[in-house]
């Protein structure tokens, strides 16, 4: 009786080598351009945090301000009170339980208006009234840049 021995066929081995080569090429590309990867993810995080600050302002019924520096940004109440949630400056992010103060990584920089205010309805404001100006931020890292826009009136945050 002829018994078949276990093992891999040549086609299976070639397919595994091709898939491994594709994954290796992708990993090497990411390894040599990490700033671009972190820049993109930091731009997306900044947009997410702007949306989060907007939702906190609306849900808390308080005006919040996002203060932007070249290397970091933070969220704070514009008029801190002795009662929660505005008794902390910067605001404690309820999602993480830590101060809403984010530092950019790997030499990334953020340019744009120094502050963006969200009123108690979550609309971008000047502090007293809804703003008619679009806030445009540019995050730069590793020779690339990403634009994050906060539209007036609605507060729609548009990011890459």
mmCIF file of C-alpha atoms in Angstrom:
data_model
loop_
_atom_site.group_PDB
_atom_site.id
_atom_site.type_symbol
_atom_site.label_atom_id
_atom_site.label_comp_id
_atom_site.label_asym_id
_atom_site.label_seq_id
_atom_site.Cartn_x
_atom_site.Cartn_y
_atom_site.Cartn_z
ATOM 1 C CA UNK A 1 0.000 0.000 0.000
ATOM 2 C CA UNK A 2 1.275 3.406 -0.989
ATOM 3 C CA UNK A 3 1.155 5.940 1.803
ATOM 4 C CA UNK A 4 1.054 9.650 1.211
ATOM 5 C CA UNK A 5 3.518 11.566 3.298
ATOM 6 C CA UNK A 6 2.555 14.872 4.910
ATOM 7 C CA UNK A 7 4.169 18.112 3.853
ATOM 8 C CA UNK A 8 3.675 21.256 1.854
ATOM 9 C CA UNK A 9 3.406 21.525 -1.882
ATOM 10 C CA UNK A 10 5.625 23.830 -3.876
ATOM 11 C CA UNK A 11 2.656 26.124 -4.597
ATOM 12 C CA UNK A 12 1.892 26.490 -0.887
ATOM 13 C CA UNK A 13 5.504 27.345 -0.085
ATOM 14 C CA UNK A 14 5.680 29.957 -2.852
ATOM 15 C CA UNK A 15 2.432 31.574 -1.654
ATOM 16 C CA UNK A 16 3.745 31.815 1.912
ATOM 17 C CA UNK A 17 6.956 33.419 0.637
ATOM 18 C CA UNK A 18 5.026 35.951 -1.477
ATOM 19 C CA UNK A 19 2.771 36.938 1.442
ATOM 20 C CA UNK A 20 5.769 37.217 3.776
ATOM 21 C CA UNK A 21 7.543 39.447 1.229
ATOM 22 C CA UNK A 22 4.536 41.766 0.939
ATOM 23 C CA UNK A 23 4.258 42.089 4.717
ATOM 24 C CA UNK A 24 8.001 42.706 5.039
ATOM 25 C CA UNK A 25 7.915 45.459 2.385
ATOM 26 C CA UNK A 26 5.027 47.144 4.209
ATOM 27 C CA UNK A 27 6.814 46.914 7.574
ATOM 28 C CA UNK A 28 10.093 48.301 6.175
ATOM 29 C CA UNK A 29 8.203 51.246 4.657
ATOM 30 C CA UNK A 30 6.621 52.007 8.024
ATOM 31 C CA UNK A 31 9.945 51.606 9.815
ATOM 32 C CA UNK A 32 11.744 54.180 7.684
ATOM 33 C CA UNK A 33 8.895 56.753 7.717
ATOM 34 C CA UNK A 34 7.523 56.662 11.283
ATOM 35 C CA UNK A 35 7.036 60.435 11.513
ATOM 36 C CA UNK A 36 4.517 60.356 8.665
ATOM 37 C CA UNK A 37 2.608 57.583 10.382
ATOM 38 C CA UNK A 38 2.593 59.335 13.737
ATOM 39 C CA UNK A 39 1.796 62.662 12.069
ATOM 40 C CA UNK A 40 -1.308 61.255 10.448
ATOM 41 C CA UNK A 41 -2.443 59.571 13.639
ATOM 42 C CA UNK A 42 -1.756 62.729 15.672
ATOM 43 C CA UNK A 43 -3.807 64.823 13.212
ATOM 44 C CA UNK A 44 -6.666 62.349 13.550
ATOM 45 C CA UNK A 45 -6.362 62.430 17.337
ATOM 46 C CA UNK A 46 -6.415 66.233 17.407
ATOM 47 C CA UNK A 47 -9.603 66.214 15.303
ATOM 48 C CA UNK A 48 -11.127 63.596 17.620
ATOM 49 C CA UNK A 49 -10.209 65.660 20.667
ATOM 50 C CA UNK A 50 -11.766 68.795 19.127
ATOM 51 C CA UNK A 51 -14.991 66.840 18.564
ATOM 52 C CA UNK A 52 -14.787 65.486 22.106
ATOM 53 C CA UNK A 53 -14.335 68.984 23.585
ATOM 54 C CA UNK A 54 -17.300 70.158 21.529
ATOM 55 C CA UNK A 55 -19.477 67.336 22.857
ATOM 56 C CA UNK A 56 -18.326 67.972 26.446
ATOM 57 C CA UNK A 57 -19.245 71.666 26.131
ATOM 58 C CA UNK A 58 -22.713 70.760 24.904
ATOM 59 C CA UNK A 59 -23.330 67.991 27.438
ATOM 60 C CA UNK A 60 -21.984 69.995 30.394
ATOM 61 C CA UNK A 61 -23.675 73.228 29.302
ATOM 62 C CA UNK A 62 -20.384 75.089 29.793
ATOM 63 C CA UNK A 63 -18.110 76.990 27.471
ATOM 64 C CA UNK A 64 -14.810 75.195 26.839
ATOM 65 C CA UNK A 65 -11.671 76.436 25.155
ATOM 66 C CA UNK A 66 -9.052 74.403 23.294
ATOM 67 C CA UNK A 67 -5.690 76.152 23.629
ATOM 68 C CA UNK A 68 -3.145 75.237 20.980
ATOM 69 C CA UNK A 69 0.622 75.677 21.227
ATOM 70 C CA UNK A 70 3.197 74.510 18.704
ATOM 71 C CA UNK A 71 3.862 71.261 20.549
ATOM 72 C CA UNK A 72 0.702 70.572 22.564
ATOM 73 C CA UNK A 73 -2.929 71.447 23.211
ATOM 74 C CA UNK A 74 -5.276 71.381 26.171
ATOM 75 C CA UNK A 75 -8.968 71.758 26.963
ATOM 76 C CA UNK A 76 -10.148 73.987 29.801
ATOM 77 C CA UNK A 77 -13.288 75.720 31.004
ATOM 78 C CA UNK A 78 -13.336 79.413 30.091
ATOM 79 C CA UNK A 79 -14.779 80.346 33.476
ATOM 80 C CA UNK A 80 -13.665 77.750 36.043
ATOM 81 C CA UNK A 81 -16.206 77.317 38.803
ATOM 82 C CA UNK A 82 -16.005 75.637 42.178
ATOM 83 C CA UNK A 83 -18.352 72.904 41.003
ATOM 84 C CA UNK A 84 -17.646 69.983 38.703
ATOM 85 C CA UNK A 85 -16.848 69.594 35.891
ATOM 86 C CA UNK A 86 -15.113 72.985 35.686
ATOM 87 C CA UNK A 87 -13.287 72.816 38.993
ATOM 88 C CA UNK A 88 -10.268 71.433 37.177
ATOM 89 C CA UNK A 89 -8.095 73.384 34.818
ATOM 90 C CA UNK A 90 -7.309 71.725 32.435
ATOM 91 C CA UNK A 91 -10.478 69.689 32.157
ATOM 92 C CA UNK A 92 -10.294 66.046 33.228
ATOM 93 C CA UNK A 93 -11.121 63.928 30.203
ATOM 94 C CA UNK A 94 -13.913 61.585 31.311
ATOM 95 C CA UNK A 95 -12.828 58.988 28.755
ATOM 96 C CA UNK A 96 -9.313 58.634 30.204
ATOM 97 C CA UNK A 97 -9.592 60.096 33.707
ATOM 98 C CA UNK A 98 -6.516 62.278 33.216
ATOM 99 C CA UNK A 99 -6.010 65.954 32.402
ATOM 100 C CA UNK A 100 -7.027 66.878 28.871
ATOM 101 C CA UNK A 101 -3.525 68.053 27.984
ATOM 102 C CA UNK A 102 -1.967 66.381 24.946
ATOM 103 C CA UNK A 103 1.672 66.730 23.887
ATOM 104 C CA UNK A 104 2.599 66.060 20.268
ATOM 105 C CA UNK A 105 5.219 63.405 19.593
ATOM 106 C CA UNK A 106 8.218 62.913 17.317
ATOM 107 C CA UNK A 107 8.741 66.614 16.614
ATOM 108 C CA UNK A 108 5.240 67.206 15.258
ATOM 109 C CA UNK A 109 4.041 70.819 15.341
ATOM 110 C CA UNK A 110 0.581 72.335 15.253
ATOM 111 C CA UNK A 111 -0.086 75.737 13.668
ATOM 112 C CA UNK A 112 -3.316 77.702 13.617
ATOM 113 C CA UNK A 113 -5.428 79.888 15.884
ATOM 114 C CA UNK A 114 -4.198 79.937 19.475
ATOM 115 C CA UNK A 115 -7.658 79.048 20.782
ATOM 116 C CA UNK A 116 -10.987 77.709 19.632
ATOM 117 C CA UNK A 117 -13.963 78.166 21.950
ATOM 118 C CA UNK A 118 -17.021 75.927 22.053
ATOM 119 C CA UNK A 119 -20.126 77.451 23.636
ATOM 120 C CA UNK A 120 -22.630 75.608 25.803
ATOM 121 C CA UNK A 121 -24.357 74.351 22.645
ATOM 122 C CA UNK A 122 -21.134 72.986 21.138
ATOM 123 C CA UNK A 123 -20.828 75.765 18.539
ATOM 124 C CA UNK A 124 -17.508 77.477 17.822
ATOM 125 C CA UNK A 125 -17.633 80.916 19.411
ATOM 126 C CA UNK A 126 -15.620 84.024 20.072
ATOM 127 C CA UNK A 127 -16.518 83.804 23.729
ATOM 128 C CA UNK A 128 -19.707 85.875 23.496
ATOM 129 C CA UNK A 129 -21.335 84.792 20.241
ATOM 130 C CA UNK A 130 -21.006 82.088 17.571
ATOM 131 C CA UNK A 131 -18.089 82.792 15.258
ATOM 132 C CA UNK A 132 -18.293 83.239 11.519
ATOM 133 C CA UNK A 133 -14.618 82.410 10.989
ATOM 134 C CA UNK A 134 -13.272 79.003 10.024
ATOM 135 C CA UNK A 135 -10.465 77.722 12.278
ATOM 136 C CA UNK A 136 -7.793 75.981 10.211
ATOM 137 C CA UNK A 137 -5.005 74.002 11.876
ATOM 138 C CA UNK A 138 -2.014 72.411 10.185
ATOM 139 C CA UNK A 139 -0.160 69.549 11.841
ATOM 140 C CA UNK A 140 3.330 69.022 10.394
ATOM 141 C CA UNK A 141 5.594 66.039 10.956
ATOM 142 C CA UNK A 142 8.335 64.348 8.985
ATOM 143 C CA UNK A 143 8.048 66.694 5.993
ATOM 144 C CA UNK A 144 4.301 66.077 5.612
ATOM 145 C CA UNK A 145 1.339 68.098 6.790
ATOM 146 C CA UNK A 146 -2.340 67.514 7.524
ATOM 147 C CA UNK A 147 -5.106 70.111 7.718
ATOM 148 C CA UNK A 148 -7.839 70.057 10.365
ATOM 149 C CA UNK A 149 -10.710 72.511 9.926
ATOM 150 C CA UNK A 150 -13.379 73.626 12.407
ATOM 151 C CA UNK A 151 -16.270 75.061 10.405
ATOM 152 C CA UNK A 152 -18.135 78.081 11.765
ATOM 153 C CA UNK A 153 -21.722 77.883 13.091
ATOM 154 C CA UNK A 154 -21.994 74.073 13.014
ATOM 155 C CA UNK A 155 -18.575 73.260 14.451
ATOM 156 C CA UNK A 156 -18.063 70.409 12.001
ATOM 157 C CA UNK A 157 -14.482 69.192 12.390
ATOM 158 C CA UNK A 158 -12.989 68.032 9.082
ATOM 159 C CA UNK A 159 -9.768 66.022 9.171
ATOM 160 C CA UNK A 160 -7.741 63.727 6.911
#
